[in-house]
PDB file of C-alpha atoms in Angstrom:
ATOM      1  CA  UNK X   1       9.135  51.514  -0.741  1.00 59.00           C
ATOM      2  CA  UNK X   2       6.995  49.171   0.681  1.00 65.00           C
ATOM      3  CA  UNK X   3       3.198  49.064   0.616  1.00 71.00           C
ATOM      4  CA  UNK X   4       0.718  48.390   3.360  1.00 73.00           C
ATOM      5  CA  UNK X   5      -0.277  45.447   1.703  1.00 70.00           C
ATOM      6  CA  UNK X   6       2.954  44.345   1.171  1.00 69.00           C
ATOM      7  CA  UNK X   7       4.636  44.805   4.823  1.00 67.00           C
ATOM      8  CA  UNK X   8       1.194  42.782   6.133  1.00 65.00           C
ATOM      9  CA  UNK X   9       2.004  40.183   3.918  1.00 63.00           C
ATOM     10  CA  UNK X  10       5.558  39.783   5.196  1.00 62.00           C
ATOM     11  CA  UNK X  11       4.725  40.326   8.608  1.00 62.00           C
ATOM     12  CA  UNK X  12       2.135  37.434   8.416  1.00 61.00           C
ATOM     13  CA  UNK X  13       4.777  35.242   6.568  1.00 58.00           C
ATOM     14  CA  UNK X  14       7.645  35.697   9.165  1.00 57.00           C
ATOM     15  CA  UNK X  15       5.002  34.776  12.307  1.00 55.00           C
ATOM     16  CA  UNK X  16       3.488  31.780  10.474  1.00 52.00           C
ATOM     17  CA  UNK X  17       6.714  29.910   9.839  1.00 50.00           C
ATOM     18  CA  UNK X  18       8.502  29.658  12.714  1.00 48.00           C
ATOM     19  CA  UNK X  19       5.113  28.984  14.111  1.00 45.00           C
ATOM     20  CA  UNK X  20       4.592  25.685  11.764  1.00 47.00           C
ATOM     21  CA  UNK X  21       7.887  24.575  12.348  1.00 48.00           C
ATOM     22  CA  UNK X  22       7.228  24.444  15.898  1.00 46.00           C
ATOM     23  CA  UNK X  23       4.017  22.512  15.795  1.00 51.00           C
ATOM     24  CA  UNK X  24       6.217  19.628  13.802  1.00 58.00           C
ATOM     25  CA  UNK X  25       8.826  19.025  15.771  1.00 61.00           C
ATOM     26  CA  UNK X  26       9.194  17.588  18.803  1.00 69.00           C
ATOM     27  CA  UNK X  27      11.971  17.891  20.605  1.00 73.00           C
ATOM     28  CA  UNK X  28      12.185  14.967  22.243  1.00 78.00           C
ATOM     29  CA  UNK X  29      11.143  12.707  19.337  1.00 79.00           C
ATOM     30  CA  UNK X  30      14.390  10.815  18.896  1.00 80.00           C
ATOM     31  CA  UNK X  31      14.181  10.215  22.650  1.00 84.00           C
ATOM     32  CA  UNK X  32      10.770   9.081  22.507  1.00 85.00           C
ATOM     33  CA  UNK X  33      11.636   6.625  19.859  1.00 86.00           C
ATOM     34  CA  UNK X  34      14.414   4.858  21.709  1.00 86.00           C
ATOM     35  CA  UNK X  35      12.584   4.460  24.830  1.00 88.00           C
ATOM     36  CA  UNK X  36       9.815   2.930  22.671  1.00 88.00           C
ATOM     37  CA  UNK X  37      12.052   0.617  21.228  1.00 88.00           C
ATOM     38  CA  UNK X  38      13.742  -0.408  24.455  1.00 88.00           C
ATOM     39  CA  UNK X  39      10.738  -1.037  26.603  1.00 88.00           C
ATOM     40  CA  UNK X  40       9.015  -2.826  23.355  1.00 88.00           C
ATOM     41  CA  UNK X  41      12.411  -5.212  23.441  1.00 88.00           C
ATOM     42  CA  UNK X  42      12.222  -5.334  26.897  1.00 88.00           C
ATOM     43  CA  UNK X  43       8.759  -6.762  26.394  1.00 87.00           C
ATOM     44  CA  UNK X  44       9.526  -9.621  23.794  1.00 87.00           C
ATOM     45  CA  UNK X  45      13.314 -10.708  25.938  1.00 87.00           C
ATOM     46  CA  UNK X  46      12.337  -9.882  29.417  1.00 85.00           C
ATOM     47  CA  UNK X  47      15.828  -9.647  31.299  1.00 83.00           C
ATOM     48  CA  UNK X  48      16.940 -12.580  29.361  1.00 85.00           C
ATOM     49  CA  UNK X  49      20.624 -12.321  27.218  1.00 87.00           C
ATOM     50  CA  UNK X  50      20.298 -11.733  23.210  1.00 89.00           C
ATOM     51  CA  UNK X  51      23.389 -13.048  21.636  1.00 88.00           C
ATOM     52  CA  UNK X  52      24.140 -12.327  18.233  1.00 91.00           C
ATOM     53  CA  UNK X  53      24.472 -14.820  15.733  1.00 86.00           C
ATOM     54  CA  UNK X  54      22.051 -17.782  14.036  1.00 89.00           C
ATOM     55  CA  UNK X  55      19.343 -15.338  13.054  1.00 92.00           C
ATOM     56  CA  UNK X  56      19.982 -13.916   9.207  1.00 93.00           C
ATOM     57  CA  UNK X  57      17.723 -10.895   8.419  1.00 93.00           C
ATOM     58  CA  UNK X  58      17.838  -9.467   4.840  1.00 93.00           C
ATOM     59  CA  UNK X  59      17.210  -6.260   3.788  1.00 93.00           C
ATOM     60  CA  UNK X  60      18.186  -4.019   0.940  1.00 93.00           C
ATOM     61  CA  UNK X  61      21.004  -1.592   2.314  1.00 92.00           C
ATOM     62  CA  UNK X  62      19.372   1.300   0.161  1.00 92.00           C
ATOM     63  CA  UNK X  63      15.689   1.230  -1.004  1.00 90.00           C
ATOM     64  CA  UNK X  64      14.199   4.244  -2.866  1.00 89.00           C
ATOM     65  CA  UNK X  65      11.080   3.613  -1.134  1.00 87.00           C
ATOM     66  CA  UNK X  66      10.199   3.043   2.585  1.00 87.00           C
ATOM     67  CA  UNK X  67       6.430   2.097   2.181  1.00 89.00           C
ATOM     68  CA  UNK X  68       7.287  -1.460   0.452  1.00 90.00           C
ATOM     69  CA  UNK X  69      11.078  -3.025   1.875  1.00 92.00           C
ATOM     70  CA  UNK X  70      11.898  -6.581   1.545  1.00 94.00           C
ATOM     71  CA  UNK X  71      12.645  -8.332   4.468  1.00 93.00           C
ATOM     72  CA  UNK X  72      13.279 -11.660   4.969  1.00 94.00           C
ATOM     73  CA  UNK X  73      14.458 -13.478   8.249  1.00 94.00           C
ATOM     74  CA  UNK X  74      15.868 -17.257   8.376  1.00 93.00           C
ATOM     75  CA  UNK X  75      16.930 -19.128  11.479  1.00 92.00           C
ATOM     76  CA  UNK X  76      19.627 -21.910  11.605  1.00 90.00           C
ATOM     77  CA  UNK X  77      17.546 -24.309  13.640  1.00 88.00           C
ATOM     78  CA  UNK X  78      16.629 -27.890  13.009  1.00 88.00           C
ATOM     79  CA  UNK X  79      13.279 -27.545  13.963  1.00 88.00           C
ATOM     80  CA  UNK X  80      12.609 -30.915  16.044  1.00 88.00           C
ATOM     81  CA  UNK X  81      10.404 -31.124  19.095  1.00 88.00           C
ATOM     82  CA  UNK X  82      13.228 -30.862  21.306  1.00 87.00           C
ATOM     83  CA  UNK X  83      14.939 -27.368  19.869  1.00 89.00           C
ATOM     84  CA  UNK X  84      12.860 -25.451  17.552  1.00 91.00           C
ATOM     85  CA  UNK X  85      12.239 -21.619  17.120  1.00 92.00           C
ATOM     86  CA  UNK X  86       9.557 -20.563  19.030  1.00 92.00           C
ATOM     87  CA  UNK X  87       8.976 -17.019  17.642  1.00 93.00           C
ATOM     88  CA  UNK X  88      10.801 -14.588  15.362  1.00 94.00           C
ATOM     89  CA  UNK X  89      10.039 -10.683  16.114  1.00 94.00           C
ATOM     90  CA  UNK X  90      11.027  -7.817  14.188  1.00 94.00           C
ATOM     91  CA  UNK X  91      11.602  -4.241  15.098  1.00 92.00           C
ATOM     92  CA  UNK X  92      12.551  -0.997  14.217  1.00 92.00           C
ATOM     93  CA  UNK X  93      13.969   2.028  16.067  1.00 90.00           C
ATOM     94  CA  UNK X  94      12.899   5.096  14.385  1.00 87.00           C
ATOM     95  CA  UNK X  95       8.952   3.846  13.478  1.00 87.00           C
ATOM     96  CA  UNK X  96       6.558   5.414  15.013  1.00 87.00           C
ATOM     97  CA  UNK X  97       5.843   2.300  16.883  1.00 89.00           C
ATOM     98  CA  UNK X  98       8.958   0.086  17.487  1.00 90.00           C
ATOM     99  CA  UNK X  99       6.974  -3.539  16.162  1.00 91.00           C
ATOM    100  CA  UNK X 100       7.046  -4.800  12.953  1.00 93.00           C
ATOM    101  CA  UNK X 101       5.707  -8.446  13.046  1.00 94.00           C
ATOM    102  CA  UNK X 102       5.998 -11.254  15.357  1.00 94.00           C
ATOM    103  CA  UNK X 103       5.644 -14.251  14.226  1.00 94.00           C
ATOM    104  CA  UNK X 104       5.090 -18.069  15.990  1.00 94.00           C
ATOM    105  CA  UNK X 105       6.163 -20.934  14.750  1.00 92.00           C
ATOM    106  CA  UNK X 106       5.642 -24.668  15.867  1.00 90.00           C
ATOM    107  CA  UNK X 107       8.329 -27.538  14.823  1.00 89.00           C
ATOM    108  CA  UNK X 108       5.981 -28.035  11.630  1.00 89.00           C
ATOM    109  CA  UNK X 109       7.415 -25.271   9.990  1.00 88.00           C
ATOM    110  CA  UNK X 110      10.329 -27.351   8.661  1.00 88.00           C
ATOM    111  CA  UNK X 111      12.478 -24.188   8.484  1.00 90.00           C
ATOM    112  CA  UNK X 112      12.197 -21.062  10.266  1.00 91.00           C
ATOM    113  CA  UNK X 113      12.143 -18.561   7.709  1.00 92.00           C
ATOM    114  CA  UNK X 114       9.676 -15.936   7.284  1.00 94.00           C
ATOM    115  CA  UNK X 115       9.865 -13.194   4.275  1.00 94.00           C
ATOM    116  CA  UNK X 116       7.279  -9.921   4.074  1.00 94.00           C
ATOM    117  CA  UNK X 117       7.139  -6.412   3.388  1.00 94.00           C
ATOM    118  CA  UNK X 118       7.361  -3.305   5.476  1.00 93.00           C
ATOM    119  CA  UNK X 119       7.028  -0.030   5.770  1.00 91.00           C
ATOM    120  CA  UNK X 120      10.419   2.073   6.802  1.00 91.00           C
ATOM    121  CA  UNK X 121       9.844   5.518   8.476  1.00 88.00           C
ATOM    122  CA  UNK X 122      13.654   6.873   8.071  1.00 86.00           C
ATOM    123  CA  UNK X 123      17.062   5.522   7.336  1.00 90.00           C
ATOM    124  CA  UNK X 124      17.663   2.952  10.495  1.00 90.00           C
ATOM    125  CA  UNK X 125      18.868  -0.114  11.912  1.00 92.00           C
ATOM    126  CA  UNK X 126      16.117  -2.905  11.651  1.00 93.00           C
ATOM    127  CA  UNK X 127      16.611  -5.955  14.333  1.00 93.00           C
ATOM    128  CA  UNK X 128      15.510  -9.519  14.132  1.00 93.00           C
ATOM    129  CA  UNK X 129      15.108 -11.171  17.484  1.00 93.00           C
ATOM    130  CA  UNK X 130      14.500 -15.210  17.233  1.00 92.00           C
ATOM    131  CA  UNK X 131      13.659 -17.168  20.594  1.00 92.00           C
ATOM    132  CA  UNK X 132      14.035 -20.462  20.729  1.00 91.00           C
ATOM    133  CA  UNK X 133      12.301 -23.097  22.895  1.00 90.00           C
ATOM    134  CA  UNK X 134      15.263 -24.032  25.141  1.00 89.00           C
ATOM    135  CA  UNK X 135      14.300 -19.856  26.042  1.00 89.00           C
ATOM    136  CA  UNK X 136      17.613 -18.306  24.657  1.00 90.00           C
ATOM    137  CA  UNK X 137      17.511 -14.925  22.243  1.00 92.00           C
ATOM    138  CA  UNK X 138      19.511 -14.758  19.289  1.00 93.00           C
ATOM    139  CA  UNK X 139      19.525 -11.597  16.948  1.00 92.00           C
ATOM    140  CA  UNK X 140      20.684  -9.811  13.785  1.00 93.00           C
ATOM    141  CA  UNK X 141      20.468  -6.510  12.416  1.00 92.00           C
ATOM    142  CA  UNK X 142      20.587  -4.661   9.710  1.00 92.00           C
ATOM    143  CA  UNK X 143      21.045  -0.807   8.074  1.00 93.00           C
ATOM    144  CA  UNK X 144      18.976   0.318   5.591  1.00 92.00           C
ATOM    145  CA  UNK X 145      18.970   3.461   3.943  1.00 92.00           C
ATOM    146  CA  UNK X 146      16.127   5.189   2.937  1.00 90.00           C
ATOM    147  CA  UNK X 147      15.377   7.911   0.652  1.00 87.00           C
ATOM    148  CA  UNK X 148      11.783   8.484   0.828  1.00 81.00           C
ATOM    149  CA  UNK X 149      10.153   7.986   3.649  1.00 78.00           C
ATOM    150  CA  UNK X 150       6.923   5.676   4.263  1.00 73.00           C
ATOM    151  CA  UNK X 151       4.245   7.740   6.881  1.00 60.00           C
ATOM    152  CA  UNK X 152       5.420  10.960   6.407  1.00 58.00           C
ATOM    153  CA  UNK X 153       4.071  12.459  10.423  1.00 51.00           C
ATOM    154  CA  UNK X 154       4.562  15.394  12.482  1.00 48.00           C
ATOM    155  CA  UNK X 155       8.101  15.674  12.878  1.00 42.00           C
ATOM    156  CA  UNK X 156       9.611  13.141   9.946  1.00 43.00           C
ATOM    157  CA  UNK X 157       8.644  15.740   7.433  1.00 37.00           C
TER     158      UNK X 157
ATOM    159  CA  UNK G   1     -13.668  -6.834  -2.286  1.00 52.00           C
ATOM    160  CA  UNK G   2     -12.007  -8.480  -0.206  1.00 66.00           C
ATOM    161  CA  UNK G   3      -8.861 -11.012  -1.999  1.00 86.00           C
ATOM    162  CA  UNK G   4      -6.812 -13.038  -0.938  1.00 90.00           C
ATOM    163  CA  UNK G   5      -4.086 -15.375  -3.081  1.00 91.00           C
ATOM    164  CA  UNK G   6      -2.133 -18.673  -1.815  1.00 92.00           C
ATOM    165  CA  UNK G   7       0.744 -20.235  -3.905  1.00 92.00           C
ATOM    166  CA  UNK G   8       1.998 -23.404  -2.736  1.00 91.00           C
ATOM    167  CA  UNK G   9       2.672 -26.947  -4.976  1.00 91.00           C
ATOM    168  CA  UNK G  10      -0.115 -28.633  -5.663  1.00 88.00           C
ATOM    169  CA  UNK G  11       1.431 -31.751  -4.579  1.00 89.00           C
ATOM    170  CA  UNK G  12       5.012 -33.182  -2.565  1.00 91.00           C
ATOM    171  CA  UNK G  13       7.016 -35.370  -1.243  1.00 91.00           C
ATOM    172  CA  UNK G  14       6.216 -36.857   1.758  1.00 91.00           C
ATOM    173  CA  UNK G  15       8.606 -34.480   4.299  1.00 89.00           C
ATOM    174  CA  UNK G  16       9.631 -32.276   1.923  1.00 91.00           C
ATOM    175  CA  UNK G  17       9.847 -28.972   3.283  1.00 92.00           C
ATOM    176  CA  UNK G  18       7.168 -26.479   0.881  1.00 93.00           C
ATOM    177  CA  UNK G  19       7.364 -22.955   0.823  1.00 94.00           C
ATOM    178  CA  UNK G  20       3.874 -21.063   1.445  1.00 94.00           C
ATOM    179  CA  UNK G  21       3.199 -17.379  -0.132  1.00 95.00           C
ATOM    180  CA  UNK G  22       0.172 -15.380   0.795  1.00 94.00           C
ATOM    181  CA  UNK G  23      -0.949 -12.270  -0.527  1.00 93.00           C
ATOM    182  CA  UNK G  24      -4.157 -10.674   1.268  1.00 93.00           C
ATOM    183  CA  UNK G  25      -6.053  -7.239  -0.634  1.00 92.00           C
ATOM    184  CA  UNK G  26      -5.384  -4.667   2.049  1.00 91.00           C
ATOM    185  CA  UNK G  27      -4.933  -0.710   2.222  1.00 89.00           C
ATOM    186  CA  UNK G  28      -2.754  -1.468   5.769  1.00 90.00           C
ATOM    187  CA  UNK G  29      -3.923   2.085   6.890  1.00 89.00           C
ATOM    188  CA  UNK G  30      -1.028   2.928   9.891  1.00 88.00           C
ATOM    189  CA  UNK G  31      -3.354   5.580  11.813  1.00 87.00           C
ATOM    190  CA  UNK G  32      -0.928   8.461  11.268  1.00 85.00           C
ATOM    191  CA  UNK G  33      -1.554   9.658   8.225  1.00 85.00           C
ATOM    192  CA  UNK G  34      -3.213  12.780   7.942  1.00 84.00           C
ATOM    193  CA  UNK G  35      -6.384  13.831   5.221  1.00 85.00           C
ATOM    194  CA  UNK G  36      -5.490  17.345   3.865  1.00 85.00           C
ATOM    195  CA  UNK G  37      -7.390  18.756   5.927  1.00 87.00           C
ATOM    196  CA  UNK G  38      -5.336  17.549   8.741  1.00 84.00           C
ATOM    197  CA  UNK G  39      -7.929  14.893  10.552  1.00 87.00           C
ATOM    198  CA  UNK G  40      -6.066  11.876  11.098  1.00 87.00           C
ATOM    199  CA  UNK G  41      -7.380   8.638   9.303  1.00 89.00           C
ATOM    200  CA  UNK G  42      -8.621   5.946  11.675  1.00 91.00           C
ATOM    201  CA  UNK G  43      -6.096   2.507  11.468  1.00 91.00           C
ATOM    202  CA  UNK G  44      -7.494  -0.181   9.556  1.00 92.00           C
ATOM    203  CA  UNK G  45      -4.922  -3.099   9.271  1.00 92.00           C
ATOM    204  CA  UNK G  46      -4.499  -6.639   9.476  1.00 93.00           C
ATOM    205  CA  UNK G  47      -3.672  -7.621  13.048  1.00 93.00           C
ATOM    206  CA  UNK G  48      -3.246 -11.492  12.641  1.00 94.00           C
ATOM    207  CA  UNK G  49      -2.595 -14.205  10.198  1.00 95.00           C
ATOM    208  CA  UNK G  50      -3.047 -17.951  10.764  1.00 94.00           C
ATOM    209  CA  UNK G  51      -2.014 -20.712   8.823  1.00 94.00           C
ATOM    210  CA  UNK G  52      -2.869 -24.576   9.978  1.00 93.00           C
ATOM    211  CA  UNK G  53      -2.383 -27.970   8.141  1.00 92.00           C
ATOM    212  CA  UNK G  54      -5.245 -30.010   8.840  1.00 92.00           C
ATOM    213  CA  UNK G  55      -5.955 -28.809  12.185  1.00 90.00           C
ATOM    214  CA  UNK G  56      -2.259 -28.408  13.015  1.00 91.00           C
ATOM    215  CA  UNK G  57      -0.848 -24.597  13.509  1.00 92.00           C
ATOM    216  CA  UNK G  58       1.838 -24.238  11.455  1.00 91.00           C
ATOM    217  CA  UNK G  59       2.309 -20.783  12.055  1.00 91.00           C
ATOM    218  CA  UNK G  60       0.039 -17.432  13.679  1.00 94.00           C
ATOM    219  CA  UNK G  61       1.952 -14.203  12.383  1.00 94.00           C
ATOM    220  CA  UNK G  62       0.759 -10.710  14.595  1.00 94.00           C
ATOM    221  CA  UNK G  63       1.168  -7.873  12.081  1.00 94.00           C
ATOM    222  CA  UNK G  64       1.530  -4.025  13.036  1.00 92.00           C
ATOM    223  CA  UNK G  65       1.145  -0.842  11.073  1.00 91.00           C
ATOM    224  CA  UNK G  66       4.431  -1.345   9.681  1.00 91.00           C
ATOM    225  CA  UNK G  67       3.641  -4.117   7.285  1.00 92.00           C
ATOM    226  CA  UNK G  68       3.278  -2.299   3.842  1.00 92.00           C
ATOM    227  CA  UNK G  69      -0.119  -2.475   2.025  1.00 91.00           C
ATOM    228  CA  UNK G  70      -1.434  -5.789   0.293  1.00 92.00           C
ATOM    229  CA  UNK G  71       0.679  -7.712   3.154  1.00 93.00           C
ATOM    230  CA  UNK G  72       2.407 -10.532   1.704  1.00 94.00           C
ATOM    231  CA  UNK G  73       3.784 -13.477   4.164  1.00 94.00           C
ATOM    232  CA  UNK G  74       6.290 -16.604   2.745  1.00 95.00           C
ATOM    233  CA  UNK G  75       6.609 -19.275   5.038  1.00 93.00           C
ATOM    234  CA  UNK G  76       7.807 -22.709   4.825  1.00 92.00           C
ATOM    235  CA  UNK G  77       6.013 -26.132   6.236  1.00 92.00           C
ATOM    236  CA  UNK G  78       6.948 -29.694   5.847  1.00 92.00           C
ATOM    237  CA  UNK G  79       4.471 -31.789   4.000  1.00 91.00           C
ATOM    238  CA  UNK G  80       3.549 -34.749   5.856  1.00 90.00           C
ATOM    239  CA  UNK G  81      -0.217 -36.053   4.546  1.00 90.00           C
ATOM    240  CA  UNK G  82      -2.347 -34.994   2.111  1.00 92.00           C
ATOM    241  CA  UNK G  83      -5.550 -32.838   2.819  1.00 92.00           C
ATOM    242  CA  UNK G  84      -6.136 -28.939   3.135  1.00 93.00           C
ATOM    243  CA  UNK G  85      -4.552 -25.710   4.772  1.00 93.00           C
ATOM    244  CA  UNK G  86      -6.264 -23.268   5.394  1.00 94.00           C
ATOM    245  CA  UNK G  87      -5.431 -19.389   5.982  1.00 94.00           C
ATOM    246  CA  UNK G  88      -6.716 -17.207   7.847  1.00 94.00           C
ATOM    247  CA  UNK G  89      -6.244 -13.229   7.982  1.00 94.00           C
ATOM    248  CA  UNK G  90      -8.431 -11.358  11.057  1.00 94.00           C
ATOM    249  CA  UNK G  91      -8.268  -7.153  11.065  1.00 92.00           C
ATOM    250  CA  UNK G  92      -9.789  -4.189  12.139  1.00 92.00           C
ATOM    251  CA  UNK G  93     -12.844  -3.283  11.295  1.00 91.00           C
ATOM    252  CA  UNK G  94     -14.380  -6.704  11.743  1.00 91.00           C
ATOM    253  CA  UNK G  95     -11.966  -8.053   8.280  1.00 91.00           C
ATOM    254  CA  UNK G  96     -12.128 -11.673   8.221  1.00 92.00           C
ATOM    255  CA  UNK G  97     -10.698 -13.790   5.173  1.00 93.00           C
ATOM    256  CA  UNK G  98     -10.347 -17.435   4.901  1.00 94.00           C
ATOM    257  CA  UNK G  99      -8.810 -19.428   1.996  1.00 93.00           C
ATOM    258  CA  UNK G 100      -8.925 -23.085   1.749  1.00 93.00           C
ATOM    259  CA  UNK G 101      -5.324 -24.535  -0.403  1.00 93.00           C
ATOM    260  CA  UNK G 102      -5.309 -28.157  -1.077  1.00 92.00           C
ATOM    261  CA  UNK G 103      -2.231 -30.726  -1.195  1.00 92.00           C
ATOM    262  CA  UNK G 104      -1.232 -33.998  -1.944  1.00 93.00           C
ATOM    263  CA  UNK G 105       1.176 -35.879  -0.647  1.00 91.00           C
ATOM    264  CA  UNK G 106       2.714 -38.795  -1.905  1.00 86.00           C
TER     265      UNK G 106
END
């Protein structure tokens, strides 16, 4: 039979959860995320075309850890005055903000290659957009799985 | 407190292309972590990095939450005279760090 003190324990238990679970999850966080990532691309391109192609961006396909990831991103350019890369940008599309790093070069680079770490919120595809200074967009992407997650937030948990 | 390490050669060919590594000390606090008590820890990161070769930019890198703690950054720059490059990392929180790498060119 169940006591008093029991039953108010249960009681409290079966309100709280649901109640929790609630407070974590947005609904609409998945849209929220790709309309982040789309206006934040729409930012860096403007209505200009990317094309695939020229940019290489490295990344393990399966890291145990999301708060230190290996990236590395090299552009086949010759890096003269006349066509250089202007800036490489990195994004992702299920961080809780879409940016990564940005990063502008000048012809002195010699080679327009750029390798850091970063911090991966959930298994996604991570994109590396390169402009160059005749103003076309060329980009790569890649998948990475991850199994535990860097910033664990309200509704990644 | 407040470290920052540079590895490139100490010396190169004239138009040789070097690679640069930089390591800055640096939590790289996002802003949405929570304390356990559930108040959300002000961002503290490392918004820009600046590299230039005797005056020259070479490169300016804008960093975002997502760059994992003690942000490291490889580049690559060509050497064309001897002299100094210096780095520069600016953050939150009024973080400033300068190094000063010399090379010589032959």
């Amino acid at each position: 039979m169940t006591t008093r003190r029991e039953f108010l324990v249960l009681a409290a238990a079966s309100v709280a959860v649901p109640a929790a679970v609630n407070a974590q999850i947005d609904p609409n966080l998945a849209a929220n995320r790709k309309a982040a990532f789309q206006s934040a691309l729409l930012k860096l391109v403007g209505d200009a075309k990317v094309q695939r192609g020229r940019v290489k961006l490295q990344l393990p396909p399966l890291i145990d850890n999301g708060n230190s990831v290996p990236l590395s991103v090299a552009v086949e350019s010759p890096m003269t005055d006349a066509d250089h890369v202007k800036a490489i940008h990195v994004l992702t599309e299920k961080n809780p903000l879409p940016d990564v790093v940005s990063v502008r070069l000048s012809p002195r680079a010699g080679r327009a290659s750029l390798a850091t770490r970063v911090r991966l919120a959930d298994t996604q595809t991570v994109t590396a957009i390169a402009q160059m200074s005749d103003g076309s967009f060329w980009s790569d992407s890649a998948e990475v799985v991850v199994t535990l997650s860097a910033c664990l937030e309200e509704g990644l948990i | 407190m407040a470290r920052a390490v540079v590895t490139l050669p100490a010396q190169a060919k004239r138009g040789e292309i070097i690679e640069i590594k930089t390591l800055a000390q640096h939590a790289m606090e996002t802003g949405f972590r929570r304390t356990q008590t559930g108040d959300l820890i002000p961002r503290d990161i490392i918004r820009r990095f600046t590299c230039t070769y005797n005056g020259t930019e070479i490169c300016r890198v804008d960093l975002h939450p997502a760059i994992a703690a003690n942000p490291l950054i490889a580049f690559n720059t060509v050497a064309t005279e001897s002299g100094t490059l210096t780095f520069q990392w600016v953050g939150d929180n009024g973080y400033s760090v300068t190094e000063i790498a010399p090379i010589r060119v032959e």
